[in-house]
Tab-separated table of C-alpha atoms in Angstrom:
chain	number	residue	atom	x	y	z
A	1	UNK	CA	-10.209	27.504	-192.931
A	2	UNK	CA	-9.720	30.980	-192.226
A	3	UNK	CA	-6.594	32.318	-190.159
A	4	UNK	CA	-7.186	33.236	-186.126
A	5	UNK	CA	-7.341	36.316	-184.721
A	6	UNK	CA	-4.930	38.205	-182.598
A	7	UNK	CA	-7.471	39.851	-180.408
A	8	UNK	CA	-10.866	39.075	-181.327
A	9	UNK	CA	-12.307	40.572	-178.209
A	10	UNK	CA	-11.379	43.918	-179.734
A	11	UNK	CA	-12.936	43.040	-183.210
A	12	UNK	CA	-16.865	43.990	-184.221
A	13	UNK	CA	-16.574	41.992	-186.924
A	14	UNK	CA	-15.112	39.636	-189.303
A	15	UNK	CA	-15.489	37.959	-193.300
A	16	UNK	CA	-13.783	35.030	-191.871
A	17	UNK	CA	-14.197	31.273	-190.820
A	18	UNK	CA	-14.022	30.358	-187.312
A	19	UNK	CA	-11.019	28.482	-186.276
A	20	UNK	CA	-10.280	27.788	-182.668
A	21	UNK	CA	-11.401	24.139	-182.135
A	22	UNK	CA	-12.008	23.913	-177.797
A	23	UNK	CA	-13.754	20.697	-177.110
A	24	UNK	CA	-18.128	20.259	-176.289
A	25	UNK	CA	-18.173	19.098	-172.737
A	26	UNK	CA	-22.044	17.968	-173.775
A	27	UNK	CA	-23.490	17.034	-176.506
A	28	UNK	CA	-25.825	19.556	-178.079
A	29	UNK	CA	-29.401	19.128	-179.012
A	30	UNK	CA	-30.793	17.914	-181.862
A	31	UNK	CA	-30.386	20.151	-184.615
A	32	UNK	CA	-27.646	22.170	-183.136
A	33	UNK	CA	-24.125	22.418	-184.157
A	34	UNK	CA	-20.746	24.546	-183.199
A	35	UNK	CA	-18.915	24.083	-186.374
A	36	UNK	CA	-15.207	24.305	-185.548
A	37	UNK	CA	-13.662	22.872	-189.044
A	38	UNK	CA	-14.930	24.308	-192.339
A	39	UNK	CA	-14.871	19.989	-193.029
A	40	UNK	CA	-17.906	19.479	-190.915
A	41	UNK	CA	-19.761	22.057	-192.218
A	42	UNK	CA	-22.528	21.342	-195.261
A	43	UNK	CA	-21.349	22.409	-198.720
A	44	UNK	CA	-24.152	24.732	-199.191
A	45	UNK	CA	-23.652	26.986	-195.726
A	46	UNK	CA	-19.693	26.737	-196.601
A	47	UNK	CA	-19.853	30.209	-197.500
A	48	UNK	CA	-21.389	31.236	-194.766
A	49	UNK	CA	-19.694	29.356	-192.536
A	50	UNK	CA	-16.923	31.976	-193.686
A	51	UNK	CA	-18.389	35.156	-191.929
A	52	UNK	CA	-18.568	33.396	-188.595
A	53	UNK	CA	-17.288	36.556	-187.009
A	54	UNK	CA	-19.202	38.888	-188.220
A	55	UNK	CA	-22.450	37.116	-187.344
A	56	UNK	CA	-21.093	36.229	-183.678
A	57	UNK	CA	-18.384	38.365	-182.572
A	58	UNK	CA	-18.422	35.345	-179.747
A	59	UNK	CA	-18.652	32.667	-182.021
A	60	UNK	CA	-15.374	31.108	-180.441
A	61	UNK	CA	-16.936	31.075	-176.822
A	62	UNK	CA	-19.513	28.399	-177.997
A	63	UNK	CA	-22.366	30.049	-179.868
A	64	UNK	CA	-24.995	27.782	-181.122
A	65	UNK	CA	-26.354	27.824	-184.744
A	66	UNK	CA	-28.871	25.239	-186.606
A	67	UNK	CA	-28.023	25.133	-190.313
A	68	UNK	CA	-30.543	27.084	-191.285
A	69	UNK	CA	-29.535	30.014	-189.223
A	70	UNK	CA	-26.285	30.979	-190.584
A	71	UNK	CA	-28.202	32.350	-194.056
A	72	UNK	CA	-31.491	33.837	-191.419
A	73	UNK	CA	-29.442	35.539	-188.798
A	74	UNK	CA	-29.098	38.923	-188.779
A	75	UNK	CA	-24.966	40.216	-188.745
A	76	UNK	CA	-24.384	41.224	-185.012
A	77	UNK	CA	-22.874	44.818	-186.606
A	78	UNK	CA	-26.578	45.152	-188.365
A	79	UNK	CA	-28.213	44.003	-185.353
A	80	UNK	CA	-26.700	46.292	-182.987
A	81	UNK	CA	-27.441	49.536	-185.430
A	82	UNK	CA	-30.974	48.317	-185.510
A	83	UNK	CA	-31.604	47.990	-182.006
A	84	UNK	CA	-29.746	51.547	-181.501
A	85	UNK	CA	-31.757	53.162	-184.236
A	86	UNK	CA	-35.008	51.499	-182.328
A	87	UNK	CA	-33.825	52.648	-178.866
A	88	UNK	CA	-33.284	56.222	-179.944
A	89	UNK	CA	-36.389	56.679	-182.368
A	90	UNK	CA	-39.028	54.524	-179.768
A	91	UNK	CA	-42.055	56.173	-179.532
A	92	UNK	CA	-42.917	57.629	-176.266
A	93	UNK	CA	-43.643	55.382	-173.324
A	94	UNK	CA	-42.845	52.145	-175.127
A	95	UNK	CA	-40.859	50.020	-172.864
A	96	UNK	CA	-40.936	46.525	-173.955
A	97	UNK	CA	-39.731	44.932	-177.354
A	98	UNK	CA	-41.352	41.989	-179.183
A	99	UNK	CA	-38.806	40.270	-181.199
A	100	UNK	CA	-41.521	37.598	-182.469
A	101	UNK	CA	-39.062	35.564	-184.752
A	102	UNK	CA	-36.019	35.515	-183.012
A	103	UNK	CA	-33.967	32.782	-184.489
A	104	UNK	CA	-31.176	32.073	-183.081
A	105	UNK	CA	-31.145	35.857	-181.087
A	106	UNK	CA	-29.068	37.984	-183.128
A	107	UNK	CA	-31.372	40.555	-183.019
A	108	UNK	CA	-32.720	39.713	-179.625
A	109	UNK	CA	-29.160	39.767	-177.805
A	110	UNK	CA	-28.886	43.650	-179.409
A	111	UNK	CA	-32.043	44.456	-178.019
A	112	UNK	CA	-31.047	43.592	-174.743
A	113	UNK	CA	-27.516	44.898	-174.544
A	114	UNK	CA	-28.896	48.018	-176.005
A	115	UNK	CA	-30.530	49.027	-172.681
A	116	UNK	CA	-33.661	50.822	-173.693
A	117	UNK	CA	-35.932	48.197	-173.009
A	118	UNK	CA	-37.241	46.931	-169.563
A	119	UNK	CA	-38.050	43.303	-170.846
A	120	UNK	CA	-37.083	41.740	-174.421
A	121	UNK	CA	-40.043	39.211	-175.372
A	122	UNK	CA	-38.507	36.932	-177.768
A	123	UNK	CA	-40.749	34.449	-179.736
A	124	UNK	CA	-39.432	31.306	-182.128
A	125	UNK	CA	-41.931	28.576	-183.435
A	126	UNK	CA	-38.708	25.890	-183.297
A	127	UNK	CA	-36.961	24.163	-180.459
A	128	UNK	CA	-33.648	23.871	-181.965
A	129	UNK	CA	-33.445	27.181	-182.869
A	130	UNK	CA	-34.972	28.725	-179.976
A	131	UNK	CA	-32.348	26.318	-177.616
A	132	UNK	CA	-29.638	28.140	-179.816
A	133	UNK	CA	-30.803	31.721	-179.018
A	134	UNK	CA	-31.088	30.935	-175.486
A	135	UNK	CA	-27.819	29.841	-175.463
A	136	UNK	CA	-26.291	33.036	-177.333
A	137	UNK	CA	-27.940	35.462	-174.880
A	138	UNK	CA	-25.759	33.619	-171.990
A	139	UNK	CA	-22.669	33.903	-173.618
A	140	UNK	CA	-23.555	37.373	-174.145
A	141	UNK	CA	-24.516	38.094	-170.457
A	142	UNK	CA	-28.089	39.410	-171.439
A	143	UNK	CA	-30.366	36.217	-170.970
A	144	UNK	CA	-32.237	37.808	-167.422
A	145	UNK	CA	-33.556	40.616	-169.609
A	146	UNK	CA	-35.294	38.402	-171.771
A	147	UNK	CA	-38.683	36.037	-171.575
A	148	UNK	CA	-39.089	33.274	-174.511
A	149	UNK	CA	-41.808	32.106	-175.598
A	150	UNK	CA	-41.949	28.823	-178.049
A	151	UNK	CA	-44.257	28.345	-180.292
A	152	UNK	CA	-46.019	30.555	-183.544
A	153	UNK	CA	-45.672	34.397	-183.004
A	154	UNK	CA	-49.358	34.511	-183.781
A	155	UNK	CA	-50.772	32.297	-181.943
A	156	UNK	CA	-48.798	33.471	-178.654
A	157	UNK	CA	-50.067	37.171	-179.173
A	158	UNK	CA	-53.915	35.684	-180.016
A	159	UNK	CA	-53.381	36.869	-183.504
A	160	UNK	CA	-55.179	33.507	-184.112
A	161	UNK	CA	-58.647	33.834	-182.837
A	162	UNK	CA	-58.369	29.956	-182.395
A	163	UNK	CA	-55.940	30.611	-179.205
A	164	UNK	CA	-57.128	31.923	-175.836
A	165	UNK	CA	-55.779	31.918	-172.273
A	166	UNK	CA	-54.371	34.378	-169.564
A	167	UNK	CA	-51.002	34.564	-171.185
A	168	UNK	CA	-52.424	35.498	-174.032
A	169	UNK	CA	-54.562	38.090	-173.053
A	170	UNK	CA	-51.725	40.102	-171.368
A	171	UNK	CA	-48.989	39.955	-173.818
A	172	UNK	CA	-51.784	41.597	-175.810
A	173	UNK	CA	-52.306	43.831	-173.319
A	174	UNK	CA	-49.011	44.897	-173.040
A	175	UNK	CA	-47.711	44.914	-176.947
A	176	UNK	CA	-50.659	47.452	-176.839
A	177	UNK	CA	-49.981	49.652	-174.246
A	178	UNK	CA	-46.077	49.513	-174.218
A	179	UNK	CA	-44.869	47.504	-177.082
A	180	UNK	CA	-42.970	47.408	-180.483
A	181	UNK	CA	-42.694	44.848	-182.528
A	182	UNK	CA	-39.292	43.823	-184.656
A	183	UNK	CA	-39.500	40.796	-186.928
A	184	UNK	CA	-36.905	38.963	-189.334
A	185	UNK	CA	-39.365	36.716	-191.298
A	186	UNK	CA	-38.418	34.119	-193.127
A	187	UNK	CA	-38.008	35.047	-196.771
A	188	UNK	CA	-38.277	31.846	-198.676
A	189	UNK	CA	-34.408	30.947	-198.282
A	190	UNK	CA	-30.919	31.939	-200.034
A	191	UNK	CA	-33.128	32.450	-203.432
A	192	UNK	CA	-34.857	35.788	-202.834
A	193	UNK	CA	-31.716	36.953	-204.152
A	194	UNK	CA	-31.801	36.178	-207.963
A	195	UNK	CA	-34.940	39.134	-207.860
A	196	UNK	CA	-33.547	42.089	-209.166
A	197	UNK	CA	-37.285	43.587	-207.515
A	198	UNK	CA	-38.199	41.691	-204.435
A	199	UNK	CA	-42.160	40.528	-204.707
A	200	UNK	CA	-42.843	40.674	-201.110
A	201	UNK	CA	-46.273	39.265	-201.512
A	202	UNK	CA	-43.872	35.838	-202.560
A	203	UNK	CA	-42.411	35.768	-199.163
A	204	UNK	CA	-43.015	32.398	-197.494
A	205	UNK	CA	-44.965	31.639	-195.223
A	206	UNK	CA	-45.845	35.103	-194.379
A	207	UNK	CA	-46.497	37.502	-197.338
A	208	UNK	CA	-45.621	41.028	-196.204
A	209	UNK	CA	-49.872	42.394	-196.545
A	210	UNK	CA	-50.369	39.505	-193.459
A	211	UNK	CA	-47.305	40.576	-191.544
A	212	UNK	CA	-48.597	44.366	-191.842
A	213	UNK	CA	-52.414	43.511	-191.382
A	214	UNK	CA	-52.037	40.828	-188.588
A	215	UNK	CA	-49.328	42.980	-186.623
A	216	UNK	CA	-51.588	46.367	-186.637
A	217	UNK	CA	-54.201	44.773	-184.418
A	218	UNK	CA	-51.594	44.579	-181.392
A	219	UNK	CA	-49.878	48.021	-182.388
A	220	UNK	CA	-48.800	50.473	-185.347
A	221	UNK	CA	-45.061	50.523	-183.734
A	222	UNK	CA	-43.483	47.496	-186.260
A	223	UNK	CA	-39.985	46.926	-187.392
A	224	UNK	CA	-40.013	44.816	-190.419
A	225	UNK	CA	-36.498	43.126	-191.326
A	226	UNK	CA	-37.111	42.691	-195.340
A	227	UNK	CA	-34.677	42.081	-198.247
A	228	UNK	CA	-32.676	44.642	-200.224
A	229	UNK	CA	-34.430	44.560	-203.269
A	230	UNK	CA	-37.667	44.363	-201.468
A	231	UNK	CA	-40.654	46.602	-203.952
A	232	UNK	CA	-41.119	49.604	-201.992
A	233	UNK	CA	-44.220	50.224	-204.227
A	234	UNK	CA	-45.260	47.198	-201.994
A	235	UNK	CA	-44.926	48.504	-199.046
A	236	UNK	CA	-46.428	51.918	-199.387
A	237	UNK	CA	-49.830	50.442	-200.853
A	238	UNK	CA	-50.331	48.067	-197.984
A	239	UNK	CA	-49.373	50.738	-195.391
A	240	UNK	CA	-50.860	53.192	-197.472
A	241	UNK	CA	-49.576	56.178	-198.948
A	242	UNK	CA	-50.805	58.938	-195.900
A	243	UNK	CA	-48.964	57.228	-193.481
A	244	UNK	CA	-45.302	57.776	-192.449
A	245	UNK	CA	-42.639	54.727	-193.522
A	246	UNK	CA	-38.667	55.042	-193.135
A	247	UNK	CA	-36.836	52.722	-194.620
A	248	UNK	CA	-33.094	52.153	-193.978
A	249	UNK	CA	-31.038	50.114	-195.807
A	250	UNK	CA	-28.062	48.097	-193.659
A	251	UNK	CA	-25.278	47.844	-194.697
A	252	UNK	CA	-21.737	45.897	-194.367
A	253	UNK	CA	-18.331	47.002	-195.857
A	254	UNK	CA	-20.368	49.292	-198.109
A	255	UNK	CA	-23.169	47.047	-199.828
A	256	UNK	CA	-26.681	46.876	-198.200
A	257	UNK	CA	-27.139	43.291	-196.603
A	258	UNK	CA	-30.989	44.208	-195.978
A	259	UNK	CA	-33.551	46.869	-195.479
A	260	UNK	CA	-35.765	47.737	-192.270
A	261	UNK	CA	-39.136	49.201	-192.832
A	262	UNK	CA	-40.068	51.487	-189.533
A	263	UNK	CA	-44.023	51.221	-189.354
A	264	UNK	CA	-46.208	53.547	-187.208
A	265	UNK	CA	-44.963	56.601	-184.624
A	266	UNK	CA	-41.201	56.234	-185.258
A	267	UNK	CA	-39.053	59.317	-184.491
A	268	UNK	CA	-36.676	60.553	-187.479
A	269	UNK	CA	-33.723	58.113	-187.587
A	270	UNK	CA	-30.338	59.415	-187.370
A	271	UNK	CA	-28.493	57.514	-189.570
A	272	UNK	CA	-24.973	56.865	-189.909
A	273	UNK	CA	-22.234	54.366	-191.525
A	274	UNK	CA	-21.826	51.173	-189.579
């Protein structure tokens, strides 16, 4: 169990366990946990489970995780850069964000407290996880800037011709008059990182030519959240070779943690060490 802190409202982040036990007035939903001993925690998030504070600056104030999450969510030092890096590059007249995997909100909750955006649509295809996010933004004071949406990211934006309705229809609308898009996909669990080259056609469920493809027909302004090793060969014959990609590699304490692939009418990143 790692030692407490001092002063953690004054610290962006920490390589350390969690250790302040405060008791759960209610229990949580299914699928939800606040780990407060490194003993209730599974073996195989353990390690995890040892960056708490670097993931949540706030873990100790109640945040919310499913097991899954601790590997999936992005570090709340990474997630703030992005969302600065998005706010300053946006293209013109973009106003609203669509962060159409948000997990458990890392990214989301950066997005909002960045204060470029006038409304964060956040989308996540599971209840546990999307009851954890929701959570996190109100410890984080940002949950009124933000709409959620359950359910799958493509059928919500009638990327799946199957789906129709009136909600549908305008979040089309308005992804294509005033939105970007920023998605963390899933990329087949812990294992992606035994590839010295990422294949990002092996990502699961979503191989990176459907992400790219599918995401185009609401707008050319994407954010793509991929693994360090990902093939950039990959990504420039999908997008194709005439168009304009940045890619930024994020980094923590001086080794890149993952790469972000800036699709579409992105303004030159200024770039800087987190």
């Amino acid at each position: 169990m790692g030692k407490k802190r001092k002063n953690p409202e004054r610290v962006e982040h920490y390589d350390e366990a969690p250790p302040k036990k405060r008791p759960l007035t209610n229990p949580l939903p299914e699928g939800v946990h606040h780990y407060q001993d490194i003993e209730e925690v599974p073996w195989d998030i353990q390690k995890y489970w040892h960056q708490g504070y670097s993931i949540f600056s706030k873990y100790d104030d109640g945040i919310w995780m499913t097991d899954d999450s601790w590997y999936e969510v992005t570090h709340e030092s990474v997630a703030n850069t992005i969302a600065q890096h998005m706010a300053e590059a946006a293209p013109e007249g973009k106003s609203i964000i669509f962060d159409i995997m948000c997990g458990v909100g890392g990214n989301t909750i950066a997005f909002a407290l960045s204060g470029k955006w006038k409304r964060v649509y956040a989308i996540e295809k599971d209840a546990a996880t999307l009851a954890c996010a929701k959570h996190n933004a109100e410890i984080y004071g940002v949950a009124d800037r933000i709409t959620w949406f359950q359910g799958d990211c493509f059928e919500i934006l009638g990327l799946d011709e199957s789906k129709k309705g009136n909600t549908v229809e305008a979040l089309k609308a308005i992804a294509g008059s005033y939105g970007v898009i920023f998605a963390s996909p899933p990329w087949g669990g812990p294992g992606y990182r035994e590839a010295e080259v990422f294949d990002l056609e092996a990502m699961q469920p979503y191989p990176f030519s459907h992400l790219y493809e599918s995401l185009q027909k609401l707008t050319p302004n994407v954010v793509l959240y991929l693994p360090r090793t990902s093939d950039l060969r990959q990504i420039a014959k999908v997008v194709g070779e005439d168009k304009k990609t940045q890619i930024v590699h994020y980094c923590t304490k001086g080794s890149s943690r993952a790469l972000c692939a800036y699709l579409g009418d992105w303004g030159s990143l200024r770039l800087g060490d987190l």
